[in-house]
Amino acid sequence: MHEQIDHPCVQHKLATIRDQETGHKLFRELAKEITMFLCYEALKNIKTRKVEVQTPLATASCHEIDTDLVVVPILRAGVGMLDGILELVPTARVGFVGLYRDEKTKKPVSYYQRFPPQVSNGTCIIIDPMLATGGSTVAAIDALKQKGAGQIIVICIVTCEEGLALVEAAHPDVPIYTASIDERLDDNKYIVPGLGDAGDRLFGTSH
Ligand code: PRP
Ligand code: URA
């Protein structure tokens, strides 16, 4: 299952973050803001429990989130989405997957993993701005499943049909939320029109 969030507030911010004139300070702010909107939508079906709350007037029947949330940014660019999620769910735990795409093969290379034990009974949210070929996302889901993760959600800012197809074929149980399904990948496996290299734009580095 995948869902593109078409809300005008998301699409407006997406237009600005794509703009090549947007510098890294504004890019970071927009990545955080877009992530908050995407996360809000992505968590709409998570498990809740009923609680009774005493208001000054009466007892109200309310709902609380009833699952441990573990946010897993794919290093490096996923870190640019972390603050947005933690603002929405401040009690979430954080795990990390270090992956980079090999320049020649475009396949993900794993260099770091650290997860809290709650991955096995909670809800894991993988974050990465770009789901391009899908290889990095598949590797991150594989790593979490090896640690016993049951429920996993992916949030990305931009993706394309090719990447979605790879992830959904490997992990049909994992829903993907995005602000845009773009046209295609170019010869370098960059998303077109995309927004360029998300890590470089977030952190002010360049190739
Ligand atoms: C980018 C991006 C994803 C990956 C997407 O990371 O942040 O992790 O590429 O590509 P894929 O879907 O084809 O696997 P990159 O390898 O540039 O590393 P970085 O975040 O450290 O810059
Ligand atoms: N990584 C990026 O940062 N951008 C792309 O378009 C593809 C991979």
PDB file of C-alpha atoms and ligand atoms in Angstrom:
ATOM      1  CA  MET A   1       0.000   0.000   0.000  1.00  0.00           C
ATOM      2  CA  HIS A   2       1.284   3.453  -0.787  1.00  0.00           C
ATOM      3  CA  GLU A   3      -0.300   6.838  -0.406  1.00  0.00           C
ATOM      4  CA  GLN A   4       0.631  10.246  -1.780  1.00  0.00           C
ATOM      5  CA  ILE A   5      -0.416  13.061   0.544  1.00  0.00           C
ATOM      6  CA  ASP A   6      -1.949  15.695  -1.726  1.00  0.00           C
ATOM      7  CA  HIS A   7      -2.877  18.257   0.910  1.00  0.00           C
ATOM      8  CA  PRO A   8      -2.164  21.783  -0.414  1.00  0.00           C
ATOM      9  CA  CYS A   9      -0.013  22.629   2.647  1.00  0.00           C
ATOM     10  CA  VAL A  10       2.255  19.663   1.843  1.00  0.00           C
ATOM     11  CA  GLN A  11       2.320  20.343  -1.899  1.00  0.00           C
ATOM     12  CA  HIS A  12       3.145  24.044  -1.344  1.00  0.00           C
ATOM     13  CA  LYS A  13       6.142  23.155   0.828  1.00  0.00           C
ATOM     14  CA  LEU A  14       7.179  20.463  -1.666  1.00  0.00           C
ATOM     15  CA  ALA A  15       7.308  23.074  -4.443  1.00  0.00           C
ATOM     16  CA  THR A  16       9.739  25.159  -2.370  1.00  0.00           C
ATOM     17  CA  ILE A  17      11.951  22.291  -1.225  1.00  0.00           C
ATOM     18  CA  ARG A  18      12.376  21.143  -4.858  1.00  0.00           C
ATOM     19  CA  ASP A  19      13.525  24.622  -5.965  1.00  0.00           C
ATOM     20  CA  GLN A  20      17.254  24.652  -6.733  1.00  0.00           C
ATOM     21  CA  GLU A  21      17.432  28.168  -5.243  1.00  0.00           C
ATOM     22  CA  THR A  22      16.363  26.883  -1.809  1.00  0.00           C
ATOM     23  CA  GLY A  23      19.420  26.938   0.482  1.00  0.00           C
ATOM     24  CA  HIS A  24      20.227  24.359   3.152  1.00  0.00           C
ATOM     25  CA  LYS A  25      18.700  26.319   6.089  1.00  0.00           C
ATOM     26  CA  LEU A  26      15.287  26.567   4.434  1.00  0.00           C
ATOM     27  CA  PHE A  27      15.637  23.057   2.982  1.00  0.00           C
ATOM     28  CA  ARG A  28      16.088  21.654   6.516  1.00  0.00           C
ATOM     29  CA  GLU A  29      13.093  23.607   7.835  1.00  0.00           C
ATOM     30  CA  LEU A  30      10.889  22.376   4.984  1.00  0.00           C
ATOM     31  CA  ALA A  31      12.042  18.759   5.381  1.00  0.00           C
ATOM     32  CA  LYS A  32      10.983  18.960   9.024  1.00  0.00           C
ATOM     33  CA  GLU A  33       7.612  20.577   8.262  1.00  0.00           C
ATOM     34  CA  ILE A  34       6.726  18.195   5.406  1.00  0.00           C
ATOM     35  CA  THR A  35       7.681  15.245   7.607  1.00  0.00           C
ATOM     36  CA  MET A  36       5.282  16.375  10.337  1.00  0.00           C
ATOM     37  CA  PHE A  37       2.372  16.382   7.881  1.00  0.00           C
ATOM     38  CA  LEU A  38       3.358  12.994   6.402  1.00  0.00           C
ATOM     39  CA  CYS A  39       3.799  11.462   9.849  1.00  0.00           C
ATOM     40  CA  TYR A  40       0.396  12.776  10.948  1.00  0.00           C
ATOM     41  CA  GLU A  41      -1.187  10.886   8.042  1.00  0.00           C
ATOM     42  CA  ALA A  42       0.997   7.790   8.395  1.00  0.00           C
ATOM     43  CA  LEU A  43       0.015   7.293  12.031  1.00  0.00           C
ATOM     44  CA  LYS A  44      -3.723   7.558  11.446  1.00  0.00           C
ATOM     45  CA  ASN A  45      -4.231   3.784  11.835  1.00  0.00           C
ATOM     46  CA  ILE A  46      -1.895   3.011  14.729  1.00  0.00           C
ATOM     47  CA  LYS A  47      -3.165   1.136  17.737  1.00  0.00           C
ATOM     48  CA  THR A  48      -4.898   3.100  20.478  1.00  0.00           C
ATOM     49  CA  ARG A  49      -6.505   2.148  23.788  1.00  0.00           C
ATOM     50  CA  LYS A  50      -9.513   3.643  25.537  1.00  0.00           C
ATOM     51  CA  VAL A  51      -8.830   5.701  28.664  1.00  0.00           C
ATOM     52  CA  GLU A  52     -11.142   7.552  31.014  1.00  0.00           C
ATOM     53  CA  VAL A  53     -10.053  11.122  31.742  1.00  0.00           C
ATOM     54  CA  GLN A  54     -11.541  13.249  34.484  1.00  0.00           C
ATOM     55  CA  THR A  55     -12.195  16.763  33.111  1.00  0.00           C
ATOM     56  CA  PRO A  56     -13.261  19.569  35.520  1.00  0.00           C
ATOM     57  CA  LEU A  57     -16.858  18.683  34.593  1.00  0.00           C
ATOM     58  CA  ALA A  58     -17.151  14.952  34.000  1.00  0.00           C
ATOM     59  CA  THR A  59     -15.421  11.773  32.867  1.00  0.00           C
ATOM     60  CA  ALA A  60     -14.450  11.748  29.182  1.00  0.00           C
ATOM     61  CA  SER A  61     -13.877   8.575  27.196  1.00  0.00           C
ATOM     62  CA  CYS A  62     -10.605   9.192  25.321  1.00  0.00           C
ATOM     63  CA  HIS A  63      -7.951   7.322  23.305  1.00  0.00           C
ATOM     64  CA  GLU A  64      -4.198   7.043  23.894  1.00  0.00           C
ATOM     65  CA  ILE A  65      -1.562   5.671  21.520  1.00  0.00           C
ATOM     66  CA  ASP A  66      -1.031   2.045  22.550  1.00  0.00           C
ATOM     67  CA  THR A  67       2.226   1.066  20.860  1.00  0.00           C
ATOM     68  CA  ASP A  68       5.907   1.915  21.338  1.00  0.00           C
ATOM     69  CA  LEU A  69       7.032   4.028  18.406  1.00  0.00           C
ATOM     70  CA  VAL A  70      10.554   3.546  17.085  1.00  0.00           C
ATOM     71  CA  VAL A  71      11.707   6.042  14.454  1.00  0.00           C
ATOM     72  CA  VAL A  72      14.509   4.784  12.211  1.00  0.00           C
ATOM     73  CA  PRO A  73      16.246   7.383  10.024  1.00  0.00           C
ATOM     74  CA  ILE A  74      18.351   5.969   7.198  1.00  0.00           C
ATOM     75  CA  LEU A  75      21.698   7.778   7.572  1.00  0.00           C
ATOM     76  CA  ARG A  76      22.485  10.303   6.471  1.00  0.00           C
ATOM     77  CA  ALA A  77      19.566  12.099   4.837  1.00  0.00           C
ATOM     78  CA  GLY A  78      16.910  10.495   7.073  1.00  0.00           C
ATOM     79  CA  VAL A  79      18.278  12.555   9.971  1.00  0.00           C
ATOM     80  CA  GLY A  80      16.805  15.610   8.252  1.00  0.00           C
ATOM     81  CA  MET A  81      13.324  14.215   8.940  1.00  0.00           C
ATOM     82  CA  LEU A  82      13.907  13.150  12.543  1.00  0.00           C
ATOM     83  CA  ASP A  83      13.034  16.432  14.310  1.00  0.00           C
ATOM     84  CA  GLY A  84       9.702  16.596  12.459  1.00  0.00           C
ATOM     85  CA  ILE A  85       8.637  13.194  13.760  1.00  0.00           C
ATOM     86  CA  LEU A  86       9.910  13.792  17.289  1.00  0.00           C
ATOM     87  CA  GLU A  87       7.946  17.028  17.487  1.00  0.00           C
ATOM     88  CA  LEU A  88       4.767  15.061  16.740  1.00  0.00           C
ATOM     89  CA  VAL A  89       5.605  12.024  18.911  1.00  0.00           C
ATOM     90  CA  PRO A  90       8.173  13.231  21.455  1.00  0.00           C
ATOM     91  CA  THR A  91       8.233   9.933  23.369  1.00  0.00           C
ATOM     92  CA  ALA A  92       9.281   7.899  20.311  1.00  0.00           C
ATOM     93  CA  ARG A  93      12.513   5.924  20.556  1.00  0.00           C
ATOM     94  CA  VAL A  94      15.133   6.231  17.814  1.00  0.00           C
ATOM     95  CA  GLY A  95      17.132   3.569  15.980  1.00  0.00           C
ATOM     96  CA  PHE A  96      19.614   4.117  13.153  1.00  0.00           C
ATOM     97  CA  VAL A  97      20.472   2.349   9.896  1.00  0.00           C
ATOM     98  CA  GLY A  98      23.615   3.531   8.118  1.00  0.00           C
ATOM     99  CA  LEU A  99      23.415   2.934   4.358  1.00  0.00           C
ATOM    100  CA  TYR A 100      24.937   4.634   1.350  1.00  0.00           C
ATOM    101  CA  ARG A 101      24.473   3.910  -2.344  1.00  0.00           C
ATOM    102  CA  ASP A 102      27.571   2.613  -4.029  1.00  0.00           C
ATOM    103  CA  GLU A 103      28.444   5.206  -6.704  1.00  0.00           C
ATOM    104  CA  LYS A 104      28.849   2.568  -9.455  1.00  0.00           C
ATOM    105  CA  THR A 105      26.348  -0.175  -8.666  1.00  0.00           C
ATOM    106  CA  LYS A 106      23.745   2.123  -6.964  1.00  0.00           C
ATOM    107  CA  LYS A 107      23.204  -0.733  -4.503  1.00  0.00           C
ATOM    108  CA  PRO A 108      22.991   0.072  -0.780  1.00  0.00           C
ATOM    109  CA  VAL A 109      26.080  -0.544   1.359  1.00  0.00           C
ATOM    110  CA  SER A 110      25.411  -1.063   5.059  1.00  0.00           C
ATOM    111  CA  TYR A 111      27.797   0.555   7.565  1.00  0.00           C
ATOM    112  CA  TYR A 112      25.863   0.978  10.825  1.00  0.00           C
ATOM    113  CA  GLN A 113      22.867  -0.360  12.765  1.00  0.00           C
ATOM    114  CA  ARG A 114      21.624   0.409  16.270  1.00  0.00           C
ATOM    115  CA  PHE A 115      18.070  -0.279  17.383  1.00  0.00           C
ATOM    116  CA  PRO A 116      16.236  -0.095  20.708  1.00  0.00           C
ATOM    117  CA  PRO A 117      14.708  -3.439  21.851  1.00  0.00           C
ATOM    118  CA  GLN A 118      11.190  -2.063  21.312  1.00  0.00           C
ATOM    119  CA  VAL A 119      11.519  -2.699  17.529  1.00  0.00           C
ATOM    120  CA  SER A 120      10.211  -6.220  18.117  1.00  0.00           C
ATOM    121  CA  ASN A 121       6.913  -5.292  19.771  1.00  0.00           C
ATOM    122  CA  GLY A 122       6.326  -1.677  18.742  1.00  0.00           C
ATOM    123  CA  THR A 123       5.709   0.210  15.507  1.00  0.00           C
ATOM    124  CA  CYS A 124       8.810   1.155  13.480  1.00  0.00           C
ATOM    125  CA  ILE A 125       8.782   4.210  11.226  1.00  0.00           C
ATOM    126  CA  ILE A 126      11.574   4.271   8.625  1.00  0.00           C
ATOM    127  CA  ILE A 127      12.340   7.777   7.383  1.00  0.00           C
ATOM    128  CA  ASP A 128      14.378   8.808   4.338  1.00  0.00           C
ATOM    129  CA  PRO A 129      13.595  11.781   2.068  1.00  0.00           C
ATOM    130  CA  MET A 130      14.335   9.811  -1.116  1.00  0.00           C
ATOM    131  CA  LEU A 131      13.020   6.378  -2.084  1.00  0.00           C
ATOM    132  CA  ALA A 132      14.693   6.084  -5.515  1.00  0.00           C
ATOM    133  CA  THR A 133      15.479   2.535  -6.689  1.00  0.00           C
ATOM    134  CA  GLY A 134      14.085   1.381  -3.340  1.00  0.00           C
ATOM    135  CA  GLY A 135      17.235  -0.613  -2.528  1.00  0.00           C
ATOM    136  CA  SER A 136      18.058   1.351   0.637  1.00  0.00           C
ATOM    137  CA  THR A 137      14.505   1.091   1.967  1.00  0.00           C
ATOM    138  CA  VAL A 138      14.383  -2.668   1.307  1.00  0.00           C
ATOM    139  CA  ALA A 139      17.726  -3.061   3.145  1.00  0.00           C
ATOM    140  CA  ALA A 140      16.438  -1.024   6.117  1.00  0.00           C
ATOM    141  CA  ILE A 141      13.221  -3.094   6.312  1.00  0.00           C
ATOM    142  CA  ASP A 142      15.281  -6.325   6.046  1.00  0.00           C
ATOM    143  CA  ALA A 143      17.456  -5.145   8.950  1.00  0.00           C
ATOM    144  CA  LEU A 144      14.444  -4.335  11.130  1.00  0.00           C
ATOM    145  CA  LYS A 145      12.711  -7.619  10.331  1.00  0.00           C
ATOM    146  CA  GLN A 146      15.900  -9.480  11.257  1.00  0.00           C
ATOM    147  CA  LYS A 147      15.582  -7.827  14.677  1.00  0.00           C
ATOM    148  CA  GLY A 148      12.015  -9.107  14.956  1.00  0.00           C
ATOM    149  CA  ALA A 149      10.080  -6.017  13.843  1.00  0.00           C
ATOM    150  CA  GLY A 150       6.426  -6.710  13.110  1.00  0.00           C
ATOM    151  CA  GLN A 151       4.777  -3.443  12.185  1.00  0.00           C
ATOM    152  CA  ILE A 152       6.811  -1.153   9.917  1.00  0.00           C
ATOM    153  CA  ILE A 153       5.794   2.070   8.143  1.00  0.00           C
ATOM    154  CA  VAL A 154       7.927   3.977   5.594  1.00  0.00           C
ATOM    155  CA  ILE A 155       7.776   7.756   5.186  1.00  0.00           C
ATOM    156  CA  CYS A 156       9.646   9.469   2.340  1.00  0.00           C
ATOM    157  CA  ILE A 157       9.308  12.909   0.789  1.00  0.00           C
ATOM    158  CA  VAL A 158       9.789  11.937  -2.879  1.00  0.00           C
ATOM    159  CA  THR A 159       9.648   8.579  -4.639  1.00  0.00           C
ATOM    160  CA  CYS A 160       8.810   7.040  -8.052  1.00  0.00           C
ATOM    161  CA  GLU A 161       6.926   3.984  -9.353  1.00  0.00           C
ATOM    162  CA  GLU A 162      10.109   1.947  -9.874  1.00  0.00           C
ATOM    163  CA  GLY A 163      11.179   2.320  -6.243  1.00  0.00           C
ATOM    164  CA  LEU A 164       7.698   1.684  -4.888  1.00  0.00           C
ATOM    165  CA  ALA A 165       7.444  -1.502  -6.980  1.00  0.00           C
ATOM    166  CA  LEU A 166      10.736  -2.884  -5.604  1.00  0.00           C
ATOM    167  CA  VAL A 167       9.800  -2.227  -1.968  1.00  0.00           C
ATOM    168  CA  GLU A 168       6.237  -3.502  -2.343  1.00  0.00           C
ATOM    169  CA  ALA A 169       7.389  -6.701  -4.060  1.00  0.00           C
ATOM    170  CA  ALA A 170       9.866  -7.442  -1.254  1.00  0.00           C
ATOM    171  CA  HIS A 171       7.688  -6.230   1.637  1.00  0.00           C
ATOM    172  CA  PRO A 172       3.997  -6.026   0.690  1.00  0.00           C
ATOM    173  CA  ASP A 173       3.059  -5.659   4.382  1.00  0.00           C
ATOM    174  CA  VAL A 174       4.837  -2.290   4.739  1.00  0.00           C
ATOM    175  CA  PRO A 175       2.808   0.846   3.889  1.00  0.00           C
ATOM    176  CA  ILE A 176       4.622   3.791   2.283  1.00  0.00           C
ATOM    177  CA  TYR A 177       3.593   7.438   2.711  1.00  0.00           C
ATOM    178  CA  THR A 178       5.045  10.132   0.465  1.00  0.00           C
ATOM    179  CA  ALA A 179       4.501  13.710  -0.672  1.00  0.00           C
ATOM    180  CA  SER A 180       5.169  12.808  -4.324  1.00  0.00           C
ATOM    181  CA  ILE A 181       5.419   9.919  -6.749  1.00  0.00           C
ATOM    182  CA  ASP A 182       7.664  11.432  -9.421  1.00  0.00           C
ATOM    183  CA  GLU A 183       8.012  10.516 -13.080  1.00  0.00           C
ATOM    184  CA  ARG A 184      11.133   8.380 -13.301  1.00  0.00           C
ATOM    185  CA  LEU A 185      14.767   7.664 -12.419  1.00  0.00           C
ATOM    186  CA  ASP A 186      17.558   9.078 -14.577  1.00  0.00           C
ATOM    187  CA  ASP A 187      20.675   7.165 -15.712  1.00  0.00           C
ATOM    188  CA  ASN A 188      22.315   7.884 -12.329  1.00  0.00           C
ATOM    189  CA  LYS A 189      19.245   6.523 -10.534  1.00  0.00           C
ATOM    190  CA  TYR A 190      18.264   9.984  -9.314  1.00  0.00           C
ATOM    191  CA  ILE A 191      14.574  10.792  -9.083  1.00  0.00           C
ATOM    192  CA  VAL A 192      13.355  13.146 -11.851  1.00  0.00           C
ATOM    193  CA  PRO A 193      12.266  15.862 -11.317  1.00  0.00           C
ATOM    194  CA  GLY A 194      13.025  15.070  -7.643  1.00  0.00           C
ATOM    195  CA  LEU A 195      14.940  17.560  -5.566  1.00  0.00           C
ATOM    196  CA  GLY A 196      18.525  16.533  -6.244  1.00  0.00           C
ATOM    197  CA  ASP A 197      20.785  14.948  -3.628  1.00  0.00           C
ATOM    198  CA  ALA A 198      18.850  15.202  -0.387  1.00  0.00           C
ATOM    199  CA  GLY A 199      21.854  14.605   1.898  1.00  0.00           C
ATOM    200  CA  ASP A 200      23.930  17.287   0.176  1.00  0.00           C
ATOM    201  CA  ARG A 201      21.073  19.799   0.223  1.00  0.00           C
ATOM    202  CA  LEU A 202      20.274  19.134   3.889  1.00  0.00           C
ATOM    203  CA  PHE A 203      23.817  19.318   5.144  1.00  0.00           C
ATOM    204  CA  GLY A 204      25.401  21.779   2.703  1.00  0.00           C
ATOM    205  CA  THR A 205      27.858  19.258   1.248  1.00  0.00           C
ATOM    206  CA  SER A 206      28.382  18.523  -2.441  1.00  0.00           C
ATOM    207  CA  HIS A 207      29.790  15.732  -4.577  1.00  0.00           C
TER     208      HIS A 207
HETATM  209  C1  PRP B   1      20.208   8.544  -0.674  1.00  0.00           C
HETATM  210  C2  PRP B   1      18.856   8.662   0.002  1.00  0.00           C
HETATM  211  C3  PRP B   1      18.485   7.234   0.231  1.00  0.00           C
HETATM  212  C4  PRP B   1      19.041   6.558  -0.987  1.00  0.00           C
HETATM  213  C5  PRP B   1      17.911   6.337  -1.947  1.00  0.00           C
HETATM  214  O1  PRP B   1      21.214   8.308   0.228  1.00  0.00           O
HETATM  215  O2  PRP B   1      18.901   9.437   1.173  1.00  0.00           O
HETATM  216  O3  PRP B   1      19.017   6.675   1.416  1.00  0.00           O
HETATM  217  O4  PRP B   1      20.010   7.430  -1.554  1.00  0.00           O
HETATM  218  O5  PRP B   1      18.327   5.589  -3.019  1.00  0.00           O
HETATM  219  P1  PRP B   1      17.774   4.135  -3.359  1.00  0.00           P
HETATM  220  O6  PRP B   1      16.305   4.160  -3.120  1.00  0.00           O
HETATM  221  O7  PRP B   1      18.149   4.007  -4.798  1.00  0.00           O
HETATM  222  O8  PRP B   1      18.491   3.154  -2.478  1.00  0.00           O
HETATM  223  P2  PRP B   1      22.751   8.315  -0.187  1.00  0.00           P
HETATM  224  O9  PRP B   1      23.195   6.971  -0.602  1.00  0.00           O
HETATM  225  O10 PRP B   1      22.996   9.434  -1.162  1.00  0.00           O
HETATM  226  O11 PRP B   1      23.498   8.603   1.188  1.00  0.00           O
HETATM  227  P3  PRP B   1      23.473   9.894   2.144  1.00  0.00           P
HETATM  228  O12 PRP B   1      22.094   9.970   2.758  1.00  0.00           O
HETATM  229  O13 PRP B   1      24.519   9.556   3.139  1.00  0.00           O
HETATM  230  O14 PRP B   1      23.784  11.112   1.331  1.00  0.00           O
HETATM  231  N1  URA B   2      19.405  10.020  -3.498  1.00  0.00           N
HETATM  232  C1  URA B   2      19.079  11.318  -3.494  1.00  0.00           C
HETATM  233  O1  URA B   2      19.482  12.068  -2.597  1.00  0.00           O
HETATM  234  N2  URA B   2      18.323  11.786  -4.511  1.00  0.00           N
HETATM  235  C2  URA B   2      17.857  10.987  -5.486  1.00  0.00           C
HETATM  236  O2  URA B   2      17.146  11.470  -6.375  1.00  0.00           O
HETATM  237  C3  URA B   2      18.216   9.625  -5.462  1.00  0.00           C
HETATM  238  C4  URA B   2      18.978   9.153  -4.447  1.00  0.00           C
END
